PDB file of C-alpha atoms in Angstrom:
ATOM      1  CA  MET A   1      71.665 137.513  80.456  1.00 95.00           C
ATOM      2  CA  THR A   2      68.734 137.803  78.061  1.00 98.00           C
ATOM      3  CA  HIS A   3      69.486 137.098  74.416  1.00 98.00           C
ATOM      4  CA  TYR A   4      67.250 137.687  71.421  1.00 98.00           C
ATOM      5  CA  SER A   5      66.817 135.648  68.271  1.00 98.00           C
ATOM      6  CA  VAL A   6      66.022 137.959  65.383  1.00 98.00           C
ATOM      7  CA  LEU A   7      64.942 136.184  62.219  1.00 97.00           C
ATOM      8  CA  ALA A   8      64.057 137.296  58.721  1.00 97.00           C
ATOM      9  CA  VAL A   9      62.143 134.578  56.871  1.00 97.00           C
ATOM     10  CA  THR A  10      60.768 134.573  53.342  1.00 97.00           C
ATOM     11  CA  PRO A  11      59.021 131.326  52.425  1.00 97.00           C
ATOM     12  CA  THR A  12      59.865 129.886  49.026  1.00 97.00           C
ATOM     13  CA  ASN A  13      57.377 127.072  49.639  1.00 95.00           C
ATOM     14  CA  GLU A  14      54.618 127.279  52.264  1.00 94.00           C
ATOM     15  CA  ASP A  15      53.973 123.534  52.629  1.00 96.00           C
ATOM     16  CA  TRP A  16      56.158 123.317  55.770  1.00 96.00           C
ATOM     17  CA  ILE A  17      54.405 126.108  57.707  1.00 96.00           C
ATOM     18  CA  PRO A  18      51.238 124.362  59.047  1.00 96.00           C
ATOM     19  CA  GLY A  19      53.223 121.462  60.539  1.00 97.00           C
ATOM     20  CA  TYR A  20      55.925 123.766  61.922  1.00 97.00           C
ATOM     21  CA  ILE A  21      54.114 126.250  64.146  1.00 97.00           C
ATOM     22  CA  ALA A  22      52.633 124.190  67.026  1.00 98.00           C
ATOM     23  CA  PRO A  23      55.554 121.808  67.625  1.00 98.00           C
ATOM     24  CA  VAL A  24      58.147 124.588  67.367  1.00 98.00           C
ATOM     25  CA  ASN A  25      56.112 126.779  69.757  1.00 98.00           C
ATOM     26  CA  ALA A  26      56.371 123.944  72.294  1.00 98.00           C
ATOM     27  CA  LEU A  27      60.118 123.487  71.705  1.00 98.00           C
ATOM     28  CA  ILE A  28      60.788 127.202  72.124  1.00 98.00           C
ATOM     29  CA  ALA A  29      58.856 127.190  75.418  1.00 98.00           C
ATOM     30  CA  LYS A  30      60.725 124.032  76.522  1.00 98.00           C
ATOM     31  CA  HIS A  31      63.988 125.988  76.241  1.00 98.00           C
ATOM     32  CA  GLY A  32      62.647 129.085  78.009  1.00 98.00           C
ATOM     33  CA  GLY A  33      62.039 131.143  74.879  1.00 98.00           C
ATOM     34  CA  GLU A  34      59.178 133.563  74.363  1.00 98.00           C
ATOM     35  CA  TYR A  35      57.973 135.094  71.112  1.00 98.00           C
ATOM     36  CA  LEU A  36      58.005 138.890  71.279  1.00 98.00           C
ATOM     37  CA  ALA A  37      57.038 139.360  67.637  1.00 98.00           C
ATOM     38  CA  ARG A  38      56.112 137.069  64.754  1.00 96.00           C
ATOM     39  CA  THR A  39      54.696 139.282  62.078  1.00 96.00           C
ATOM     40  CA  VAL A  40      54.361 140.206  58.433  1.00 96.00           C
ATOM     41  CA  SER A  41      53.682 143.805  59.573  1.00 96.00           C
ATOM     42  CA  HIS A  42      57.052 145.543  59.370  1.00 94.00           C
ATOM     43  CA  GLU A  43      58.611 148.318  57.339  1.00 93.00           C
ATOM     44  CA  ARG A  44      62.143 149.355  56.519  1.00 92.00           C
ATOM     45  CA  LEU A  45      62.959 152.765  57.952  1.00 94.00           C
ATOM     46  CA  GLU A  46      66.599 152.868  56.918  1.00 95.00           C
ATOM     47  CA  GLY A  47      68.994 151.234  54.477  1.00 95.00           C
ATOM     48  CA  GLN A  48      68.687 149.218  51.320  1.00 92.00           C
ATOM     49  CA  GLY A  49      68.192 145.551  50.595  1.00 87.00           C
ATOM     50  CA  GLU A  50      65.641 142.866  50.035  1.00 85.00           C
ATOM     51  CA  ASP A  51      62.816 142.754  52.552  1.00 90.00           C
ATOM     52  CA  ALA A  52      61.833 139.537  54.299  1.00 95.00           C
ATOM     53  CA  ALA A  53      58.213 138.411  54.318  1.00 96.00           C
ATOM     54  CA  LEU A  54      58.235 137.625  58.049  1.00 96.00           C
ATOM     55  CA  ARG A  55      60.142 139.063  61.012  1.00 97.00           C
ATOM     56  CA  ILE A  56      60.462 137.098  64.235  1.00 98.00           C
ATOM     57  CA  ILE A  57      61.893 138.106  67.616  1.00 98.00           C
ATOM     58  CA  ILE A  58      62.305 135.550  70.410  1.00 98.00           C
ATOM     59  CA  ALA A  59      63.581 136.354  73.923  1.00 98.00           C
ATOM     60  CA  TRP A  60      65.770 133.718  75.588  1.00 98.00           C
ATOM     61  CA  PRO A  61      67.003 133.578  79.184  1.00 98.00           C
ATOM     62  CA  SER A  62      70.557 132.994  77.917  1.00 98.00           C
ATOM     63  CA  ALA A  63      72.641 132.278  74.835  1.00 98.00           C
ATOM     64  CA  GLU A  64      72.889 128.679  76.011  1.00 98.00           C
ATOM     65  CA  ALA A  65      69.083 128.333  75.993  1.00 98.00           C
ATOM     66  CA  ALA A  66      68.873 129.638  72.410  1.00 98.00           C
ATOM     67  CA  LYS A  67      71.656 127.341  71.257  1.00 98.00           C
ATOM     68  CA  ALA A  68      70.084 124.376  73.079  1.00 98.00           C
ATOM     69  CA  PHE A  69      66.860 125.014  71.147  1.00 98.00           C
ATOM     70  CA  VAL A  70      68.665 125.213  67.798  1.00 98.00           C
ATOM     71  CA  GLY A  71      70.638 122.055  68.623  1.00 98.00           C
ATOM     72  CA  ASP A  72      67.699 120.094  70.053  1.00 98.00           C
ATOM     73  CA  PRO A  73      67.362 116.835  68.079  1.00 98.00           C
ATOM     74  CA  ASP A  74      63.572 117.240  68.228  1.00 98.00           C
ATOM     75  CA  TYR A  75      63.946 120.545  66.355  1.00 98.00           C
ATOM     76  CA  ALA A  76      66.126 119.101  63.578  1.00 98.00           C
ATOM     77  CA  PRO A  77      63.299 118.050  61.204  1.00 98.00           C
ATOM     78  CA  TYR A  78      61.552 121.430  61.641  1.00 98.00           C
ATOM     79  CA  PHE A  79      64.802 123.316  61.092  1.00 97.00           C
ATOM     80  CA  LYS A  80      65.332 121.301  57.906  1.00 97.00           C
ATOM     81  CA  SER A  81      61.827 122.007  56.626  1.00 97.00           C
ATOM     82  CA  ARG A  82      62.096 125.742  57.383  1.00 97.00           C
ATOM     83  CA  THR A  83      65.516 126.196  55.818  1.00 96.00           C
ATOM     84  CA  GLU A  84      64.610 124.119  52.750  1.00 97.00           C
ATOM     85  CA  GLY A  85      61.297 125.965  52.327  1.00 98.00           C
ATOM     86  CA  SER A  86      62.471 129.521  52.919  1.00 98.00           C
ATOM     87  CA  GLU A  87      65.229 132.060  52.716  1.00 97.00           C
ATOM     88  CA  SER A  88      66.059 132.491  56.413  1.00 97.00           C
ATOM     89  CA  HIS A  89      68.516 134.582  58.402  1.00 96.00           C
ATOM     90  CA  HIS A  90      68.847 134.066  62.162  1.00 97.00           C
ATOM     91  CA  PHE A  91      70.879 136.312  64.436  1.00 98.00           C
ATOM     92  CA  LEU A  92      71.428 135.821  68.176  1.00 98.00           C
ATOM     93  CA  ILE A  93      71.816 139.175  69.926  1.00 98.00           C
ATOM     94  CA  GLU A  94      73.010 139.675  73.492  1.00 98.00           C
ATOM     95  CA  GLY A  95      70.670 141.992  75.427  1.00 97.00           C
ATOM     96  CA  LYS A  96      73.260 144.553  76.497  1.00 96.00           C
ATOM     97  CA  ASP A  97      74.472 147.990  75.527  1.00 96.00           C
ATOM     98  CA  ASP A  98      78.179 147.913  74.634  1.00 96.00           C
ATOM     99  CA  LEU A  99      78.144 151.673  74.014  1.00 96.00           C
ATOM    100  CA  ALA A 100      76.768 152.767  77.376  1.00 93.00           C
TER     101      ALA A 100
END
């Protein structure tokens, strides 16, 4: 079943970004992921709280594929640079409707 990574990322240091994008794009594709959105163009329509600078949505063929990406040893240095250089929140959401 399709799963979605939904991330909110606010860089605290932008030095990591140029070296992150191309290799992580390849790693996401390696695990069957596809970016649906990677944008600074977003607005809050409801609720309160601090807004993230960047919103990212990635579609995965399964939860296992998403977790394999996150756990890939080749991703580890990029994960470290992103989490040390930003305030990041990553949610994995199952693509189903539990209320239907």
